[in-house]
C-alpha positions as a Python dict, from the first residue, in 0.01 Angstrom:
ca = {
    (1, 'M'): (0, 0, 0),
    (2, 'R'): (390, -15, 78),
    (3, 'N'): (474, 26, -312),
    (4, 'I'): (260, 336, -334),
    (5, 'L'): (409, 478, -24),
    (6, 'L'): (757, 428, -186),
    (7, 'I'): (651, 566, -511),
    (8, 'S'): (479, 887, -335),
    (9, 'L'): (822, 930, -150),
    (10, 'A'): (1029, 903, -465),
    (11, 'V'): (836, 1153, -636),
    (12, 'L'): (848, 1381, -326),
    (13, 'L'): (1219, 1372, -301),
    (14, 'L'): (1273, 1430, -677),
    (15, 'S'): (1033, 1731, -648),
    (16, 'C'): (1227, 1878, -355),
    (17, 'S'): (1550, 1815, -553),
    (18, 'K'): (1437, 2005, -833),
    (19, 'E'): (1308, 2297, -639),
    (20, 'D'): (1627, 2309, -435),
    (21, 'E'): (1825, 2323, -784),
    (22, 'R'): (1597, 2571, -885),
    (23, 'G'): (1674, 2784, -604),
    (24, 'K'): (2032, 2746, -657),
    (25, 'E'): (1997, 2887, -1007),
    (26, 'L'): (1808, 3189, -893),
    (27, 'R'): (2041, 3256, -615),
    (28, 'R'): (2310, 3265, -893),
    (29, 'L'): (2131, 3513, -1102),
    (30, 'E'): (2044, 3732, -825),
    (31, 'E'): (2429, 3717, -733),
    (32, 'L'): (2523, 3815, -1064),
    (33, 'T'): (2282, 4086, -1076),
    (34, 'A'): (2427, 4236, -729),
    (35, 'A'): (2787, 4238, -879),
    (36, 'E'): (2640, 4403, -1176),
    (37, 'E'): (2794, 4123, -1416),
    (38, 'W'): (2580, 4203, -1686),
    (39, 'P'): (2741, 3980, -1980),
    (40, 'L'): (2785, 3671, -1744),
    (41, 'L'): (2412, 3738, -1610),
    (42, 'A'): (2290, 3731, -1969),
    (43, 'K'): (2482, 3398, -2059),
    (44, 'T'): (2395, 3242, -1725),
    (45, 'A'): (2000, 3343, -1768),
    (46, 'K'): (2000, 3235, -2107),
    (47, 'A'): (2094, 2891, -2050),
    (48, 'N'): (1826, 2854, -1823),
    (49, 'L'): (1503, 3010, -1951),
    (50, 'K'): (1299, 2789, -1772),
    (51, 'D'): (1032, 3052, -1648),
    (52, 'Y'): (953, 3422, -1646),
    (53, 'I'): (1207, 3483, -1363),
    (54, 'A'): (1482, 3360, -1558),
    (55, 'F'): (1372, 3566, -1862),
    (56, 'N'): (1313, 3884, -1664),
    (57, 'Y'): (1694, 3838, -1545),
    (58, 'Y'): (1801, 3759, -1916),
    (59, 'H'): (1642, 4097, -2030),
    (60, 'L'): (1766, 4287, -1730),
    (61, 'A'): (2098, 4196, -1826),
    (62, 'Q'): (2049, 4282, -2185),
    (63, 'A'): (1914, 4619, -2105),
    (64, 'Y'): (2221, 4715, -1895),
    (65, 'R'): (2424, 4571, -2173),
    (66, 'G'): (2250, 4856, -2427),
    (67, 'K'): (2140, 4542, -2635),
    (68, 'L'): (1759, 4453, -2507),
    (69, 'V'): (1585, 4571, -2831),
    (70, 'E'): (1845, 4483, -3073),
    (71, 'E'): (1889, 4142, -2968),
    (72, 'L'): (1519, 4080, -2835),
    (73, 'F'): (1457, 3812, -3086),
    (74, 'N'): (1793, 3616, -3035),
    (75, 'V'): (1603, 3390, -2784),
    (76, 'R'): (1246, 3247, -2822),
    (77, 'Q'): (1034, 3496, -2684),
    (78, 'T'): (725, 3410, -2476),
    (79, 'G'): (532, 3743, -2475),
    (80, 'P'): (572, 4057, -2263),
    (81, 'H'): (598, 3858, -1927),
    (82, 'G'): (921, 3756, -1995),
    (83, 'L'): (995, 4103, -2012),
    (84, 'V'): (848, 4199, -1716),
    (85, 'F'): (646, 3958, -1491),
    (86, 'I'): (420, 4090, -1224),
    (87, 'P'): (216, 3826, -1034),
    (88, 'K'): (-127, 3886, -884),
    (89, 'E'): (18, 3818, -544),
    (90, 'N'): (208, 4105, -358),
    (91, 'S'): (491, 3850, -255),
    (92, 'A'): (869, 3904, -214),
    (93, 'N'): (1034, 3930, -558),
    (94, 'P'): (1384, 4063, -573),
    (95, 'C'): (1374, 4024, -936),
    (96, 'L'): (1072, 4218, -1013),
    (97, 'A'): (1227, 4501, -786),
    (98, 'H'): (1565, 4509, -1000),
    (99, 'V'): (1363, 4539, -1325),
    (100, 'L'): (1132, 4819, -1216),
    (101, 'F'): (1434, 5025, -1121),
    (102, 'A'): (1590, 4965, -1429),
    (103, 'M'): (1273, 5071, -1608),
    (104, 'G'): (1252, 5395, -1398),
    (105, 'N'): (951, 5313, -1196),
    (106, 'M'): (1114, 5393, -869),
    (107, 'A'): (806, 5388, -696),
    (108, 'G'): (739, 5045, -805),
    (109, 'A'): (1059, 4943, -693),
    (110, 'Q'): (1050, 5088, -381),
    (111, 'N'): (727, 4917, -319),
    (112, 'I'): (876, 4561, -406),
    (113, 'A'): (1202, 4626, -264),
    (114, 'F'): (1042, 4684, 71),
    (115, 'N'): (821, 4386, 64),
    (116, 'S'): (1140, 4219, -34),
    (117, 'L'): (1364, 4327, 227),
    (118, 'F'): (1326, 4022, 480),
    (119, 'T'): (1464, 3681, 397),
    (120, 'P'): (1529, 3366, 596),
    (121, 'E'): (1881, 3441, 589),
    (122, 'G'): (1823, 3803, 721),
    (123, 'I'): (1796, 4144, 544),
    (124, 'D'): (1859, 4147, 154),
    (125, 'C'): (2128, 4414, 119),
    (126, 'E'): (2040, 4446, -249),
    (127, 'M'): (1691, 4562, -157),
    (128, 'L'): (1834, 4789, 105),
    (129, 'K'): (2049, 4971, -191),
    (130, 'I'): (1744, 5006, -395),
    (131, 'L'): (1538, 5158, -104),
    (132, 'A'): (1842, 5406, -11),
    (133, 'L'): (1873, 5514, -361),
    (134, 'V'): (1508, 5571, -411),
    (135, 'E'): (1503, 5797, -80),
    (136, 'L'): (1816, 5985, -212),
    (137, 'M'): (1632, 6030, -546),
    (138, 'R'): (1357, 6205, -342),
    (139, 'G'): (1609, 6403, -121),
    (140, 'C'): (1465, 6231, 196),
    (141, 'D'): (1824, 6216, 314),
    (142, 'K'): (1750, 6118, 691),
    (143, 'V'): (1534, 5801, 596),
    (144, 'A'): (1810, 5733, 326),
    (145, 'D'): (2082, 5738, 614),
    (146, 'K'): (1894, 5469, 790),
    (147, 'Y'): (1908, 5228, 513),
    (148, 'L'): (2298, 5337, 462),
    (149, 'D'): (2390, 5284, 801),
    (150, 'L'): (2245, 4940, 771),
    (151, 'L'): (2451, 4859, 487),
    (152, 'K'): (2801, 5028, 629),
    (153, 'E'): (2754, 4724, 865),
    (154, 'K'): (2795, 4508, 594),
    (155, 'K'): (3180, 4429, 492),
    (156, 'D'): (3072, 4377, 114),
    (157, 'Y'): (2871, 4707, 91),
    (158, 'R'): (3037, 4953, 329),
    (159, 'E'): (3232, 5103, 46),
    (160, 'W'): (2927, 5138, -193),
    (161, 'A'): (2721, 5288, 135),
    (162, 'E'): (2979, 5546, 201),
    (163, 'N'): (2986, 5673, -140),
    (164, 'A'): (2615, 5604, -225),
    (165, 'R'): (2562, 5964, -303),
    (166, 'K'): (2767, 5949, -613),
    (167, 'D'): (2561, 5681, -749),
    (168, 'P'): (2490, 5781, -1123),
    (169, 'D'): (2138, 5605, -1086),
    (170, 'I'): (2052, 5888, -840),
    (171, 'E'): (2038, 6163, -1094),
    (172, 'R'): (1847, 5923, -1347),
    (173, 'G'): (1576, 5837, -1109),
    (174, 'R'): (1537, 6230, -1024),
    (175, 'K'): (1461, 6308, -1396),
    (176, 'D'): (1236, 5976, -1434),
    (177, 'F'): (1008, 6098, -1171),
    (178, 'P'): (674, 6219, -1329),
    (179, 'K'): (432, 6464, -1210),
    (180, 'E'): (193, 6155, -1126),
    (181, 'E'): (338, 5837, -1012),
    (182, 'A'): (195, 5493, -985),
    (183, 'F'): (327, 5194, -807),
    (184, 'V'): (259, 4899, -1035),
    (185, 'L'): (-48, 4893, -1300),
    (186, 'D'): (-154, 4624, -1509),
    (187, 'S'): (23, 4717, -1801),
    (188, 'P'): (399, 4875, -1740),
    (189, 'M'): (367, 5095, -2034),
    (190, 'D'): (129, 5348, -1828),
    (191, 'D'): (429, 5412, -1614),
    (192, 'L'): (683, 5384, -1901),
    (193, 'F'): (507, 5671, -2084),
    (194, 'R'): (506, 5891, -1809),
    (195, 'I'): (873, 5801, -1721),
    (196, 'L'): (1000, 5889, -2089),
    (197, 'D'): (805, 6178, -2099),
    (198, 'A'): (960, 6315, -1812),
    (199, 'N'): (1313, 6188, -1900),
    (200, 'P'): (1361, 6094, -2285),
    (201, 'S'): (1711, 6046, -2198),
    (202, 'D'): (1636, 5733, -1998),
    (203, 'S'): (1797, 5456, -2235),
    (204, 'L'): (1695, 5164, -1996),
    (205, 'A'): (1345, 5306, -1966),
    (206, 'M'): (1333, 5354, -2364),
    (207, 'Q'): (1456, 4990, -2421),
    (208, 'Y'): (1191, 4820, -2199),
    (209, 'G'): (912, 5037, -2373),
    (210, 'L'): (985, 4966, -2718),
    (211, 'S'): (1056, 4594, -2619),
    (212, 'Y'): (719, 4563, -2433),
    (213, 'L'): (546, 4675, -2743),
    (214, 'L'): (694, 4455, -2948),
    (215, 'L'): (661, 4153, -2753),
    (216, 'A'): (268, 4252, -2691),
    (217, 'K'): (239, 4252, -3064),
    (218, 'D'): (88, 4577, -3044),
    (219, 'M'): (175, 4708, -3389),
    (220, 'E'): (-24, 5040, -3382),
    (221, 'S'): (106, 5148, -3037),
    (222, 'T'): (482, 5036, -3114),
    (223, 'C'): (453, 5275, -3437),
    (224, 'R'): (287, 5557, -3219),
    (225, 'F'): (574, 5509, -2979),
    (226, 'I'): (845, 5559, -3259),
    (227, 'D'): (693, 5839, -3392),
    (228, 'R'): (660, 6003, -3025),
    (229, 'Y'): (1006, 5938, -2943),
    (230, 'F'): (1258, 5851, -3232),
    (231, 'G'): (1498, 6135, -3240),
    (232, 'S'): (1493, 6198, -2861),
    (233, 'P'): (1817, 6144, -2665),
    (234, 'A'): (1761, 5771, -2577),
    (235, 'L'): (1622, 5672, -2941),
    (236, 'Q'): (1856, 5847, -3200),
    (237, 'T'): (1875, 5546, -3384),
    (238, 'L'): (1602, 5280, -3439),
    (239, 'P'): (1712, 4922, -3351),
    (240, 'T'): (1647, 4653, -3606),
    (241, 'P'): (1311, 4493, -3451),
    (242, 'A'): (1168, 4798, -3431),
    (243, 'Q'): (1250, 4874, -3795),
    (244, 'E'): (1111, 4556, -3894),
    (245, 'A'): (808, 4642, -3714),
    (246, 'L'): (754, 4994, -3871),
    (247, 'L'): (814, 4821, -4230),
    (248, 'F'): (554, 4571, -4153),
    (249, 'W'): (279, 4835, -4029),
    (250, 'S'): (378, 5040, -4341),
    (251, 'D'): (297, 4730, -4551),
    (252, 'Y'): (-11, 4656, -4374),
    (253, 'L'): (-168, 5018, -4399),
    (254, 'Q'): (-98, 5043, -4762),
    (255, 'N'): (-219, 4703, -4896),
    (256, 'V'): (-491, 4617, -4635),
    (257, 'K'): (-616, 4942, -4526),
    (258, 'G'): (-524, 5178, -4838),
    (259, 'D'): (-348, 5403, -4613),
    (260, 'D'): (-35, 5576, -4701),
    (261, 'S'): (43, 5793, -4419),
    (262, 'V'): (344, 5555, -4329),
    (263, 'N'): (501, 5495, -4669),
    (264, 'R'): (858, 5386, -4726),
    (265, 'E'): (957, 5778, -4715),
    (266, 'Y'): (804, 5793, -4368),
    (267, 'C'): (989, 5476, -4261),
    (268, 'H'): (1341, 5596, -4393),
    (269, 'A'): (1275, 5932, -4190),
    (270, 'H'): (1187, 5721, -3886),
    (271, 'G'): (1564, 5528, -3885),
    (272, 'V'): (1435, 5230, -4112),
    (273, 'T'): (1775, 5119, -4314),
    (274, 'E'): (1770, 5039, -4705),
    (275, 'N'): (1910, 4685, -4567),
    (276, 'T'): (1612, 4604, -4351),
    (277, 'V'): (1380, 4677, -4633),
    (278, 'Q'): (1599, 4432, -4873),
    (279, 'R'): (1535, 4194, -4597),
    (280, 'F'): (1166, 4246, -4540),
    (281, 'N'): (1111, 4232, -4951),
    (282, 'K'): (1316, 3877, -4910),
    (283, 'F'): (1097, 3768, -4623),
    (284, 'Q'): (796, 3811, -4811),
    (285, 'Q'): (931, 3636, -5113),
    (286, 'V'): (1052, 3340, -4904),
    (287, 'S'): (718, 3324, -4734),
    (288, 'I'): (509, 3284, -5053),
    (289, 'E'): (743, 3042, -5179),
    (290, 'N'): (697, 2831, -4844),
    (291, 'N'): (313, 2869, -4916),
    (292, 'G'): (284, 3059, -4598),
    (293, 'K'): (511, 2823, -4358),
    (294, 'A'): (756, 2956, -4129),
    (295, 'P'): (1059, 3067, -4331),
    (296, 'A'): (1325, 2933, -4065),
    (297, 'A'): (1594, 3189, -4214),
    (298, 'F'): (1382, 3444, -4053),
    (299, 'R'): (1372, 3290, -3712),
    (300, 'N'): (1535, 3593, -3527),
    (301, 'T'): (1336, 3855, -3673),
    (302, 'F'): (1010, 4049, -3531),
    (303, 'W'): (872, 3942, -3874),
    (304, 'Y'): (863, 3559, -3768),
    (305, 'Y'): (775, 3621, -3384),
    (306, 'L'): (477, 3836, -3499),
    (307, 'L'): (324, 3591, -3726),
    (308, 'Y'): (460, 3247, -3625),
    (309, 'V'): (500, 3251, -3243),
    (310, 'K'): (200, 3222, -3043),
    (311, 'I'): (194, 3399, -2686),
}
């Protein structure tokens, strides 16, 4: 009995130690987010992709760097939850508040930020910032001032609070508000379509929308998305993974469905380069030579993710 108790105690201590270590890692990710240290946040999160939250922080940093879609498959992806994870329980989740804010879902960000406002250490000032910014976007200055007054009491946030009305996110957010708002739906795409229709110049929302569909392996919706938004202010050029998706869909339609509506001419007109076409031809050749086995040389492509990665 004594040995069993000792073993149980050792397991409990080890578990607590791991939880404490993970807590430190997540706090570090939140600190880097607050400081807007996007390159360092990407590097730190990438080194610790242990759960959906770490993935969400990594993708958040990549979005602010403007590299989310282009470098999407430079890490081993696990599906759309790695981009935005919305748990069933309505609990405190600062990471989700940041992600929804970046996506332009200001109503959702406000909701999550309010639920994440109070921590064992006190008020989360980053959540206060989000609440203040959303109220300024809405034109509710009196409510915003209450949040800003609290931030002015914090030494590290005083300067920001005094100049909050100059924050560029306010103008972006005002344009993002669709005619009909929702909080957080089962599919973030429901809100993203409304946001992008209201503000097609929002590059953050555009990156998240395209990345979500690629990670969901939703080929048809990905290509409709490209058809709908290519050429808009935030999608003047087509990121490489999206080019790969469009080419694959074109090949599928022609060779499986006998549909020539999305041909090579269409692909070129929607941002697919000749280099991507040549790589696709090579991918097909190598796949045939490997008897359908995963071609390691194409591990960082949408084609590899689509065909060989289970989500």
